mmCIF file of C-alpha atoms and ligand atoms in Angstrom:
data_model
loop_
_atom_site.group_PDB
_atom_site.id
_atom_site.type_symbol
_atom_site.label_atom_id
_atom_site.label_comp_id
_atom_site.label_asym_id
_atom_site.label_seq_id
_atom_site.Cartn_x
_atom_site.Cartn_y
_atom_site.Cartn_z
ATOM 1 C CA MET A 1 54.418 -58.049 -44.016
ATOM 2 C CA ALA A 2 51.675 -59.839 -46.565
ATOM 3 C CA LEU A 3 49.964 -56.666 -47.589
ATOM 4 C CA ILE A 4 46.441 -57.633 -45.169
ATOM 5 C CA PRO A 5 48.361 -59.256 -42.256
ATOM 6 C CA TYR A 6 45.615 -61.254 -39.828
ATOM 7 C CA GLY A 7 47.048 -58.983 -37.071
ATOM 8 C CA LYS A 8 48.318 -55.236 -36.489
ATOM 9 C CA GLN A 9 48.729 -52.705 -33.596
ATOM 10 C CA HIS A 10 46.524 -49.174 -34.574
ATOM 11 C CA LEU A 11 49.052 -46.249 -33.122
ATOM 12 C CA SER A 12 48.528 -42.380 -33.167
ATOM 13 C CA GLU A 13 49.723 -39.597 -33.048
ATOM 14 C CA GLN A 14 48.929 -39.742 -28.809
ATOM 15 C CA ASP A 15 50.785 -42.899 -28.435
ATOM 16 C CA TYR A 16 53.973 -41.224 -30.005
ATOM 17 C CA ALA A 17 53.688 -38.574 -27.799
ATOM 18 C CA ALA A 18 53.679 -40.982 -25.010
ATOM 19 C CA VAL A 19 56.637 -42.808 -25.477
ATOM 20 C CA LEU A 20 59.070 -39.701 -26.638
ATOM 21 C CA GLU A 21 57.793 -37.521 -23.551
ATOM 22 C CA VAL A 22 59.055 -40.832 -21.491
ATOM 23 C CA LEU A 23 62.543 -40.638 -23.136
ATOM 24 C CA LYS A 24 62.975 -36.573 -22.769
ATOM 25 C CA SER A 25 62.310 -37.721 -18.899
ATOM 26 C CA ASP A 26 64.596 -38.963 -15.937
ATOM 27 C CA TYR A 27 63.293 -42.265 -15.605
ATOM 28 C CA LEU A 28 63.242 -44.810 -18.530
ATOM 29 C CA THR A 29 62.669 -47.264 -16.464
ATOM 30 C CA GLN A 30 61.350 -48.084 -12.706
ATOM 31 C CA GLY A 31 59.633 -45.102 -12.906
ATOM 32 C CA PRO A 32 56.181 -42.823 -12.503
ATOM 33 C CA GLN A 33 54.562 -44.366 -16.157
ATOM 34 C CA VAL A 34 54.582 -48.036 -14.554
ATOM 35 C CA PRO A 35 52.515 -48.390 -11.488
ATOM 36 C CA ALA A 36 50.342 -45.631 -13.047
ATOM 37 C CA PHE A 37 49.788 -48.182 -15.931
ATOM 38 C CA GLU A 38 49.404 -50.627 -13.806
ATOM 39 C CA ALA A 39 46.758 -48.241 -12.161
ATOM 40 C CA ALA A 40 45.304 -47.943 -15.622
ATOM 41 C CA VAL A 41 44.673 -51.901 -15.979
ATOM 42 C CA ALA A 42 43.361 -52.068 -12.071
ATOM 43 C CA GLU A 43 40.930 -49.606 -12.595
ATOM 44 C CA LEU A 44 39.732 -51.762 -16.570
ATOM 45 C CA THR A 45 39.441 -54.884 -14.608
ATOM 46 C CA GLY A 46 38.429 -53.829 -11.193
ATOM 47 C CA ALA A 47 41.292 -56.356 -9.753
ATOM 48 C CA ALA A 48 42.668 -54.613 -6.219
ATOM 49 C CA HIS A 49 46.176 -54.747 -7.599
ATOM 50 C CA ALA A 50 47.807 -55.040 -11.211
ATOM 51 C CA VAL A 51 51.176 -56.067 -11.322
ATOM 52 C CA ALA A 52 53.285 -55.353 -14.917
ATOM 53 C CA VAL A 53 55.954 -56.955 -16.257
ATOM 54 C CA ASN A 54 58.198 -57.733 -19.875
ATOM 55 C CA SER A 55 55.730 -59.848 -21.237
ATOM 56 C CA ALA A 56 52.671 -62.225 -21.048
ATOM 57 C CA THR A 57 54.956 -65.038 -20.642
ATOM 58 C CA SER A 58 57.002 -63.805 -17.596
ATOM 59 C CA ALA A 59 53.807 -63.128 -15.843
ATOM 60 C CA LEU A 60 52.122 -66.919 -16.531
ATOM 61 C CA HIS A 61 55.734 -67.719 -14.436
ATOM 62 C CA LEU A 62 54.981 -65.105 -12.255
ATOM 63 C CA ALA A 63 51.454 -65.949 -11.793
ATOM 64 C CA CYS A 64 52.843 -69.849 -11.342
ATOM 65 C CA LEU A 65 55.790 -69.219 -8.894
ATOM 66 C CA ALA A 66 53.841 -66.803 -7.065
ATOM 67 C CA LEU A 67 50.812 -69.974 -6.444
ATOM 68 C CA GLU A 68 54.002 -71.740 -5.395
ATOM 69 C CA LEU A 69 53.612 -73.888 -8.354
ATOM 70 C CA GLY A 70 56.841 -76.601 -8.246
ATOM 71 C CA PRO A 71 58.448 -79.962 -8.821
ATOM 72 C CA GLY A 72 56.101 -83.202 -7.985
ATOM 73 C CA ASP A 73 52.799 -80.790 -8.944
ATOM 74 C CA ARG A 74 50.890 -80.038 -12.505
ATOM 75 C CA LEU A 75 49.468 -77.998 -14.273
ATOM 76 C CA TRP A 76 46.762 -78.066 -16.385
ATOM 77 C CA THR A 77 45.199 -76.083 -19.359
ATOM 78 C CA SER A 78 43.717 -76.669 -22.682
ATOM 79 C CA PRO A 79 45.662 -78.178 -25.242
ATOM 80 C CA ILE A 80 44.716 -75.383 -27.700
ATOM 81 C CA THR A 81 46.918 -72.161 -27.094
ATOM 82 C CA PHE A 82 49.859 -70.844 -27.353
ATOM 83 C CA VAL A 83 52.833 -73.108 -25.756
ATOM 84 C CA ALA A 84 53.073 -70.044 -23.371
ATOM 85 C CA SER A 85 49.864 -71.184 -21.151
ATOM 86 C CA ALA A 86 52.021 -74.125 -21.117
ATOM 87 C CA ASN A 87 55.544 -73.977 -20.393
ATOM 88 C CA CYS A 88 55.542 -71.176 -17.169
ATOM 89 C CA GLY A 89 54.040 -74.992 -15.125
ATOM 90 C CA ARG A 90 57.654 -76.458 -17.248
ATOM 91 C CA TYR A 91 59.897 -73.933 -16.152
ATOM 92 C CA CYS A 92 58.466 -74.570 -12.141
ATOM 93 C CA GLY A 93 59.529 -77.907 -12.589
ATOM 94 C CA ALA A 94 55.158 -79.369 -12.733
ATOM 95 C CA GLU A 95 54.018 -81.346 -14.947
ATOM 96 C CA VAL A 96 51.970 -80.533 -17.723
ATOM 97 C CA ASP A 97 48.904 -82.615 -18.610
ATOM 98 C CA PHE A 98 45.743 -80.437 -20.790
ATOM 99 C CA VAL A 99 41.892 -80.416 -21.172
ATOM 100 C CA ASP A 100 40.042 -81.112 -24.044
ATOM 101 C CA ILE A 101 38.544 -77.953 -25.818
ATOM 102 C CA ASP A 102 34.414 -77.176 -26.485
ATOM 103 C CA PRO A 103 34.439 -77.294 -30.191
ATOM 104 C CA ASN A 104 31.882 -74.104 -30.437
ATOM 105 C CA THR A 105 34.130 -72.110 -28.257
ATOM 106 C CA ARG A 106 37.468 -73.601 -28.616
ATOM 107 C CA ASN A 107 37.276 -72.966 -24.853
ATOM 108 C CA LEU A 108 38.783 -75.734 -22.293
ATOM 109 C CA CYS A 109 35.642 -77.662 -21.741
ATOM 110 C CA PRO A 110 34.459 -77.436 -18.251
ATOM 111 C CA LYS A 111 32.794 -80.943 -18.797
ATOM 112 C CA GLN A 112 35.853 -82.892 -19.617
ATOM 113 C CA LEU A 113 37.031 -80.650 -17.011
ATOM 114 C CA ALA A 114 34.930 -82.465 -14.310
ATOM 115 C CA LYS A 115 35.555 -86.135 -15.969
ATOM 116 C CA LYS A 116 38.958 -85.666 -15.597
ATOM 117 C CA LEU A 117 39.368 -84.162 -11.997
ATOM 118 C CA ALA A 118 37.330 -87.024 -10.608
ATOM 119 C CA GLN A 119 39.834 -89.306 -11.877
ATOM 120 C CA ALA A 120 42.289 -87.460 -10.994
ATOM 121 C CA ALA A 121 41.334 -86.823 -7.477
ATOM 122 C CA ALA A 122 40.653 -90.615 -7.779
ATOM 123 C CA THR A 123 44.518 -91.287 -8.759
ATOM 124 C CA HIS A 124 45.897 -88.524 -6.368
ATOM 125 C CA THR A 125 46.854 -87.292 -9.368
ATOM 126 C CA LEU A 126 44.727 -83.831 -9.141
ATOM 127 C CA PRO A 127 46.541 -80.731 -10.270
ATOM 128 C CA LYS A 128 47.183 -77.474 -7.941
ATOM 129 C CA VAL A 129 47.053 -75.263 -11.068
ATOM 130 C CA LEU A 130 44.669 -74.859 -13.615
ATOM 131 C CA VAL A 131 45.228 -72.188 -16.889
ATOM 132 C CA VAL A 132 42.435 -71.073 -18.455
ATOM 133 C CA VAL A 133 43.072 -69.442 -21.633
ATOM 134 C CA HIS A 134 40.153 -66.688 -22.993
ATOM 135 C CA MET A 135 40.220 -68.281 -26.674
ATOM 136 C CA ALA A 136 40.306 -65.794 -29.416
ATOM 137 C CA GLY A 137 38.941 -63.226 -26.641
ATOM 138 C CA ALA A 138 35.976 -64.309 -26.021
ATOM 139 C CA SER A 139 35.559 -65.340 -22.024
ATOM 140 C CA ALA A 140 35.643 -69.226 -20.859
ATOM 141 C CA PRO A 141 32.691 -70.409 -18.805
ATOM 142 C CA MET A 142 34.409 -69.397 -15.485
ATOM 143 C CA ALA A 143 31.514 -69.419 -13.402
ATOM 144 C CA GLU A 144 31.585 -73.435 -13.494
ATOM 145 C CA ILE A 145 35.556 -73.775 -14.280
ATOM 146 C CA ALA A 146 35.700 -72.443 -11.026
ATOM 147 C CA ALA A 147 33.180 -74.456 -9.074
ATOM 148 C CA LEU A 148 34.951 -77.751 -10.150
ATOM 149 C CA ALA A 149 38.336 -75.887 -9.116
ATOM 150 C CA LYS A 150 37.025 -74.832 -5.930
ATOM 151 C CA ARG A 151 35.373 -78.573 -4.717
ATOM 152 C CA TYR A 152 39.062 -79.728 -5.951
ATOM 153 C CA GLN A 153 41.062 -77.137 -4.711
ATOM 154 C CA VAL A 154 42.616 -76.140 -7.370
ATOM 155 C CA ALA A 155 44.492 -72.624 -7.903
ATOM 156 C CA ILE A 156 43.019 -70.838 -11.347
ATOM 157 C CA ILE A 157 45.294 -68.866 -13.614
ATOM 158 C CA GLU A 158 43.108 -67.470 -16.208
ATOM 159 C CA ASP A 159 45.697 -67.105 -19.235
ATOM 160 C CA ALA A 160 43.736 -63.342 -20.534
ATOM 161 C CA SER A 161 46.263 -62.366 -22.929
ATOM 162 C CA HIS A 162 43.459 -62.629 -26.108
ATOM 163 C CA ALA A 163 40.621 -60.923 -23.342
ATOM 164 C CA MET A 164 41.648 -57.142 -22.718
ATOM 165 C CA GLY A 165 38.936 -55.621 -22.448
ATOM 166 C CA ALA A 166 36.658 -58.324 -22.789
ATOM 167 C CA HIS A 167 33.059 -59.277 -20.490
ATOM 168 C CA TYR A 168 32.152 -62.354 -18.977
ATOM 169 C CA GLN A 169 29.062 -61.315 -17.417
ATOM 170 C CA GLU A 170 28.777 -58.551 -17.658
ATOM 171 C CA ALA A 171 32.192 -58.142 -15.440
ATOM 172 C CA ALA A 172 35.455 -57.033 -17.099
ATOM 173 C CA VAL A 173 37.662 -59.679 -17.413
ATOM 174 C CA GLY A 174 40.865 -60.021 -15.365
ATOM 175 C CA GLY A 175 38.991 -58.565 -12.646
ATOM 176 C CA CYS A 176 39.194 -62.391 -11.086
ATOM 177 C CA GLN A 177 35.976 -63.057 -9.845
ATOM 178 C CA TYR A 178 36.407 -66.778 -10.464
ATOM 179 C CA SER A 179 40.244 -66.928 -10.376
ATOM 180 C CA ASP A 180 43.470 -66.460 -8.146
ATOM 181 C CA ILE A 181 44.963 -64.578 -10.645
ATOM 182 C CA SER A 182 44.411 -63.011 -14.120
ATOM 183 C CA VAL A 183 47.605 -62.238 -17.505
ATOM 184 C CA PHE A 184 47.166 -59.946 -19.963
ATOM 185 C CA SER A 185 49.541 -59.483 -22.681
ATOM 186 C CA PHE A 186 50.583 -56.498 -24.524
ATOM 187 C CA HIS A 187 52.598 -57.740 -27.843
ATOM 188 C CA PRO A 188 51.840 -55.803 -31.064
ATOM 189 C CA VAL A 189 49.212 -58.426 -32.295
ATOM 190 C CA LYS A 190 46.736 -58.341 -28.871
ATOM 191 C CA VAL A 191 44.460 -56.287 -28.880
ATOM 192 C CA VAL A 192 46.508 -53.345 -27.378
ATOM 193 C CA THR A 193 50.257 -53.289 -27.566
ATOM 194 C CA ALA A 194 52.548 -51.269 -25.069
ATOM 195 C CA GLY A 195 55.767 -52.937 -27.685
ATOM 196 C CA GLU A 196 56.128 -55.756 -24.843
ATOM 197 C CA ALA A 197 54.397 -56.221 -21.551
ATOM 198 C CA GLY A 198 52.155 -58.439 -19.709
ATOM 199 C CA VAL A 199 49.939 -57.652 -16.710
ATOM 200 C CA ALA A 200 48.928 -59.828 -13.584
ATOM 201 C CA THR A 201 45.752 -59.137 -12.267
ATOM 202 C CA THR A 202 44.481 -60.273 -8.784
ATOM 203 C CA GLN A 203 42.624 -59.812 -5.438
ATOM 204 C CA ASN A 204 44.751 -61.308 -2.933
ATOM 205 C CA ALA A 205 47.502 -58.751 -1.567
ATOM 206 C CA THR A 206 49.975 -61.547 -0.321
ATOM 207 C CA LEU A 207 49.984 -62.681 -4.277
ATOM 208 C CA ALA A 208 50.599 -59.112 -5.576
ATOM 209 C CA LYS A 209 53.487 -58.699 -3.285
ATOM 210 C CA ALA A 210 54.702 -61.681 -4.706
ATOM 211 C CA LEU A 211 54.487 -60.834 -8.062
ATOM 212 C CA CYS A 212 55.860 -57.674 -7.258
ATOM 213 C CA GLN A 213 59.132 -59.015 -5.219
ATOM 214 C CA LEU A 214 59.518 -61.863 -7.398
ATOM 215 C CA ARG A 215 59.458 -59.569 -11.041
ATOM 216 C CA SER A 216 62.770 -57.803 -9.653
ATOM 217 C CA HIS A 217 65.186 -60.645 -7.900
ATOM 218 C CA GLY A 218 63.666 -61.570 -5.065
ATOM 219 C CA ILE A 219 64.100 -57.810 -3.255
ATOM 220 C CA THR A 220 62.125 -56.118 -0.918
ATOM 221 C CA ARG A 221 63.033 -52.352 0.651
ATOM 222 C CA ASP A 222 59.919 -52.676 2.595
ATOM 223 C CA ALA A 223 60.646 -52.265 6.261
ATOM 224 C CA GLU A 224 57.884 -54.411 7.233
ATOM 225 C CA ASP A 225 58.836 -57.193 5.168
ATOM 226 C CA CYS A 226 63.118 -57.424 6.262
ATOM 227 C CA HIS A 227 64.351 -59.153 8.778
ATOM 228 C CA ALA A 228 66.207 -56.718 10.348
ATOM 229 C CA ALA A 229 66.337 -52.852 10.649
ATOM 230 C CA LEU A 230 67.693 -51.549 7.220
ATOM 231 C CA PRO A 231 71.160 -48.948 6.893
ATOM 232 C CA PRO A 232 69.164 -46.535 4.045
ATOM 233 C CA TRP A 233 71.210 -48.404 0.896
ATOM 234 C CA GLY A 234 69.252 -51.381 2.305
ATOM 235 C CA TYR A 235 67.286 -54.125 0.690
ATOM 236 C CA GLU A 236 67.230 -58.111 1.263
ATOM 237 C CA GLN A 237 66.405 -60.857 -1.332
ATOM 238 C CA HIS A 238 64.196 -62.957 0.327
ATOM 239 C CA ALA A 239 63.272 -65.560 -3.115
ATOM 240 C CA LEU A 240 65.511 -66.562 -6.449
ATOM 241 C CA GLY A 241 63.305 -63.644 -8.265
ATOM 242 C CA MET A 242 64.341 -62.679 -11.626
ATOM 243 C CA ASN A 243 64.219 -59.261 -13.707
ATOM 244 C CA TYR A 244 60.755 -59.323 -15.513
ATOM 245 C CA ARG A 245 60.914 -55.261 -14.696
ATOM 246 C CA LEU A 246 58.767 -53.815 -17.663
ATOM 247 C CA SER A 247 60.699 -50.471 -18.896
ATOM 248 C CA ASP A 248 58.830 -47.005 -18.616
ATOM 249 C CA ILE A 249 59.016 -46.205 -22.109
ATOM 250 C CA HIS A 250 56.770 -49.192 -22.508
ATOM 251 C CA ALA A 251 54.717 -48.522 -19.750
ATOM 252 C CA ALA A 252 53.497 -45.349 -21.426
ATOM 253 C CA LEU A 253 52.722 -46.874 -24.666
ATOM 254 C CA GLY A 254 50.643 -49.695 -23.416
ATOM 255 C CA ARG A 255 48.978 -46.511 -20.517
ATOM 256 C CA SER A 256 47.839 -44.448 -23.968
ATOM 257 C CA GLN A 257 46.819 -47.702 -26.043
ATOM 258 C CA LEU A 258 44.659 -48.494 -23.194
ATOM 259 C CA THR A 259 42.844 -45.099 -23.403
ATOM 260 C CA GLN A 260 41.517 -46.401 -26.836
ATOM 261 C CA LEU A 261 40.634 -49.844 -26.254
ATOM 262 C CA ARG A 262 37.131 -49.143 -26.271
ATOM 263 C CA SER A 263 36.771 -48.416 -29.654
ATOM 264 C CA PHE A 264 39.101 -51.050 -31.032
ATOM 265 C CA ILE A 265 36.978 -53.735 -29.727
ATOM 266 C CA ALA A 266 34.085 -52.001 -30.602
ATOM 267 C CA ARG A 267 35.673 -51.497 -34.559
ATOM 268 C CA ARG A 268 36.919 -55.125 -34.197
ATOM 269 C CA PHE A 269 33.079 -56.575 -33.178
ATOM 270 C CA ALA A 270 31.558 -54.755 -36.044
ATOM 271 C CA LEU A 271 34.228 -56.360 -38.327
ATOM 272 C CA ALA A 272 33.563 -59.662 -36.740
ATOM 273 C CA GLU A 273 29.691 -58.777 -37.348
ATOM 274 C CA ARG A 274 30.618 -58.575 -41.260
ATOM 275 C CA TYR A 275 32.539 -61.790 -41.205
ATOM 276 C CA HIS A 276 29.141 -63.347 -39.930
ATOM 277 C CA GLN A 277 27.365 -61.888 -42.045
ATOM 278 C CA ALA A 278 29.659 -62.607 -45.214
ATOM 279 C CA LEU A 279 30.627 -65.985 -44.294
ATOM 280 C CA ALA A 280 26.889 -67.371 -43.535
ATOM 281 C CA ASP A 281 26.673 -69.806 -47.559
ATOM 282 C CA LEU A 282 30.192 -70.690 -47.157
ATOM 283 C CA PRO A 283 31.089 -74.531 -46.178
ATOM 284 C CA VAL A 284 32.724 -72.748 -42.901
ATOM 285 C CA LYS A 285 32.585 -72.945 -39.472
ATOM 286 C CA ARG A 286 32.451 -69.032 -37.788
ATOM 287 C CA PRO A 287 32.513 -68.532 -34.468
ATOM 288 C CA VAL A 288 29.742 -67.809 -32.208
ATOM 289 C CA LEU A 289 29.033 -64.119 -32.226
ATOM 290 C CA ASP A 290 30.275 -62.988 -28.720
ATOM 291 C CA PRO A 291 29.405 -59.356 -27.692
ATOM 292 C CA GLU A 292 31.324 -59.418 -24.809
ATOM 293 C CA SER A 293 34.220 -60.997 -26.856
ATOM 294 C CA ALA A 294 37.459 -58.834 -26.970
ATOM 295 C CA TRP A 295 37.780 -60.692 -31.006
ATOM 296 C CA HIS A 296 41.544 -60.549 -30.717
ATOM 297 C CA LEU A 297 41.499 -63.059 -33.253
ATOM 298 C CA TYR A 298 38.451 -64.394 -35.593
ATOM 299 C CA LEU A 299 38.951 -68.333 -36.514
ATOM 300 C CA ILE A 300 37.049 -70.327 -38.311
ATOM 301 C CA GLU A 301 37.194 -74.298 -39.515
ATOM 302 C CA LEU A 302 36.974 -74.846 -43.054
ATOM 303 C CA GLU A 303 34.250 -77.908 -43.025
ATOM 304 C CA HIS A 304 36.508 -79.631 -45.835
ATOM 305 C CA ALA A 305 39.815 -80.140 -43.191
ATOM 306 C CA ASP A 306 42.254 -81.177 -46.353
ATOM 307 C CA THR A 307 41.859 -77.932 -48.440
ATOM 308 C CA ARG A 308 43.055 -76.260 -45.446
ATOM 309 C CA ARG A 309 46.059 -75.965 -46.168
ATOM 310 C CA ALA A 310 44.813 -75.168 -50.925
ATOM 311 C CA VAL A 311 43.662 -72.232 -49.394
ATOM 312 C CA PHE A 312 45.990 -70.960 -46.507
ATOM 313 C CA GLU A 313 48.644 -70.849 -49.530
ATOM 314 C CA ALA A 314 46.142 -69.115 -52.366
ATOM 315 C CA MET A 315 45.338 -67.096 -50.092
ATOM 316 C CA CYS A 316 48.856 -66.103 -48.829
ATOM 317 C CA ALA A 317 49.561 -66.075 -52.659
ATOM 318 C CA GLN A 318 47.248 -63.077 -52.895
ATOM 319 C CA GLY A 319 49.057 -61.200 -49.416
ATOM 320 C CA ILE A 320 46.456 -62.506 -47.226
ATOM 321 C CA GLY A 321 48.087 -62.774 -44.094
ATOM 322 C CA VAL A 322 45.658 -65.570 -42.658
ATOM 323 C CA ASN A 323 47.163 -67.927 -40.124
ATOM 324 C CA VAL A 324 46.325 -71.216 -37.573
ATOM 325 C CA HIS A 325 45.763 -70.826 -33.745
ATOM 326 C CA TYR A 326 46.850 -73.043 -32.733
ATOM 327 C CA ILE A 327 48.952 -76.323 -33.311
ATOM 328 C CA PRO A 328 47.892 -78.460 -30.377
ATOM 329 C CA VAL A 329 50.050 -77.760 -27.416
ATOM 330 C CA HIS A 330 50.517 -81.541 -26.911
ATOM 331 C CA THR A 331 51.820 -82.346 -30.983
ATOM 332 C CA GLN A 332 54.638 -79.852 -30.403
ATOM 333 C CA PRO A 333 57.489 -82.094 -30.255
ATOM 334 C CA TYR A 334 59.031 -80.807 -26.838
ATOM 335 C CA TYR A 335 55.841 -82.299 -25.408
ATOM 336 C CA GLN A 336 55.689 -85.406 -27.790
ATOM 337 C CA ALA A 337 59.393 -85.789 -25.566
ATOM 338 C CA LEU A 338 57.211 -85.742 -22.591
ATOM 339 C CA GLY A 339 54.867 -88.418 -23.385
ATOM 340 C CA PHE A 340 52.544 -86.946 -25.122
ATOM 341 C CA GLU A 341 50.913 -88.183 -28.340
ATOM 342 C CA PRO A 342 48.639 -87.269 -31.433
ATOM 343 C CA GLY A 343 44.857 -88.780 -30.371
ATOM 344 C CA ASP A 344 45.282 -88.248 -26.489
ATOM 345 C CA PHE A 345 42.724 -84.434 -27.073
ATOM 346 C CA PRO A 346 40.811 -85.477 -29.974
ATOM 347 C CA LEU A 347 38.588 -82.876 -30.138
ATOM 348 C CA ALA A 348 41.128 -80.262 -30.170
ATOM 349 C CA GLU A 349 43.376 -81.949 -33.180
ATOM 350 C CA GLN A 350 39.170 -81.769 -34.638
ATOM 351 C CA TYR A 351 39.401 -78.527 -35.001
ATOM 352 C CA TYR A 352 43.369 -77.281 -35.771
ATOM 353 C CA ALA A 353 42.610 -79.539 -38.419
ATOM 354 C CA GLY A 354 40.466 -76.819 -40.332
ATOM 355 C CA ALA A 355 41.438 -74.212 -38.528
ATOM 356 C CA LEU A 356 42.122 -70.441 -40.331
ATOM 357 C CA THR A 357 42.255 -67.316 -38.756
ATOM 358 C CA LEU A 358 40.944 -64.315 -41.128
ATOM 359 C CA PRO A 359 42.333 -60.850 -40.966
ATOM 360 C CA LEU A 360 40.988 -58.837 -38.466
ATOM 361 C CA TYR A 361 42.323 -55.378 -36.987
ATOM 362 C CA PRO A 362 40.981 -52.080 -36.681
ATOM 363 C CA ASP A 363 41.881 -50.225 -38.916
ATOM 364 C CA LEU A 364 41.108 -53.390 -41.377
ATOM 365 C CA THR A 365 38.815 -51.290 -44.039
ATOM 366 C CA LYS A 366 35.303 -52.845 -44.883
ATOM 367 C CA GLN A 367 36.777 -52.509 -48.281
ATOM 368 C CA GLN A 368 39.903 -55.105 -47.152
ATOM 369 C CA GLN A 369 37.961 -57.315 -45.761
ATOM 370 C CA ASP A 370 35.830 -58.108 -48.751
ATOM 371 C CA THR A 371 38.493 -58.856 -50.664
ATOM 372 C CA VAL A 372 39.652 -61.416 -48.043
ATOM 373 C CA ILE A 373 36.146 -62.669 -48.698
ATOM 374 C CA ALA A 374 36.139 -63.342 -51.959
ATOM 375 C CA ALA A 375 39.187 -64.594 -51.960
ATOM 376 C CA LEU A 376 38.627 -67.486 -49.232
ATOM 377 C CA GLN A 377 34.716 -67.503 -51.591
ATOM 378 C CA LYS A 378 37.320 -68.595 -54.930
ATOM 379 C CA ALA A 379 40.554 -70.739 -52.733
ATOM 380 C CA ILE A 380 37.477 -72.361 -51.261
ATOM 381 C CA GLU A 381 36.662 -73.250 -54.949
ATOM 382 C CA ASP A 382 38.929 -74.267 -56.097
ATOM 383 C CA ALA A 383 40.558 -76.219 -53.264
HETATM 384 C C1 PLP B 85 50.349 -63.722 -26.704
HETATM 385 C C2 PLP B 85 49.806 -65.281 -25.622
HETATM 386 C C3 PLP B 85 51.260 -65.517 -24.625
HETATM 387 C C4 PLP B 85 52.699 -64.798 -24.443
HETATM 388 O O1 PLP B 85 52.391 -63.156 -24.432
HETATM 389 P P1 PLP B 85 53.501 -62.290 -24.824
HETATM 390 O O2 PLP B 85 53.476 -61.282 -24.694
HETATM 391 O O3 PLP B 85 53.813 -62.795 -25.453
HETATM 392 O O4 PLP B 85 54.589 -63.741 -23.859
HETATM 393 C C5 PLP B 85 50.448 -65.928 -23.269
HETATM 394 N N1 PLP B 85 49.379 -66.962 -24.053
HETATM 395 C C6 PLP B 85 48.494 -66.609 -24.906
HETATM 396 C C7 PLP B 85 47.096 -67.489 -25.445
HETATM 397 C C8 PLP B 85 48.603 -65.534 -25.853
HETATM 398 O O5 PLP B 85 48.476 -65.662 -27.370
#
């Protein structure tokens, strides 16, 4: 690992103890920790229902299935995201398309969305599902996006993988005020971790029930739902579900981490403010200093995009783990094979050309941050 990686989990004695307790208990999976973890996420987000699974990728897949996305349907998302935001549509056999970004926020642009929806309505090619990504932890403009989605009857999944603990207009992201389902990731590089885990939140009881059933083989033991009276050992399979269950070991870690969420984000925001000041005179575009963001990533853009590779390599050579988020999804060979071409989403591609992610995590010290800033300055001068 780089001396200063771009992201890193913060674990404490409290987290170790939470995991150890599960290891010594009767249930490694399907015990009490998963519902407790789900209750903690529901409380934090204000959602009525939270369904925990083994990754955000699984949660996105189940969210699409719960919304009955299938062959012949379309899913749209942002090209500046991790591939999982688009792949969930492909898992369901749907066609995937993209909406270009707002270059200031790097989130899906509502104006581009409005234009594309109007065109799609005219050609009867409207999407069934829109996956809205909260890039780097700052919420997309959900009120505007939801108004458009409502007008054209498009369901919304928020890919809030970066945004646990973030707010939008003072409400916690994940409360689903403007969406059908929100999805969070607990991968170690994200704001809080469970090792691996994903959680889907929703206000809709029917969707919650579908998510629960689909995460465990499409099976139910709920007498109310069963076609026949069940024997004491009975269960019924009603749909083709997966095994996307989360273990109690992971859930206990996730739950313990959530109790530290506020301090993690406060620390991330303080570091983001320091970057913001320190980079003011460099030839870089800084991210909007959004106080409601979860600050999963600190994304800059080099004004001279042609120096990005040299800057990247110079920083890596000094043990500074810079990164790039993200390679536009439509330029991946898999999506090119489906017919997308470079140039299809020019704002996303323009952002990507100069994009660089600087280290940001709770344990990054001010001294380390100063090392990053000095190395960046020198790398830009030398490039
Ligand atoms: C990390 C990430 C995912 C996938 O999360 P996993 O928990 O690793 O499956 C999906 N979407 C975005 C935007 C992500 O950053």
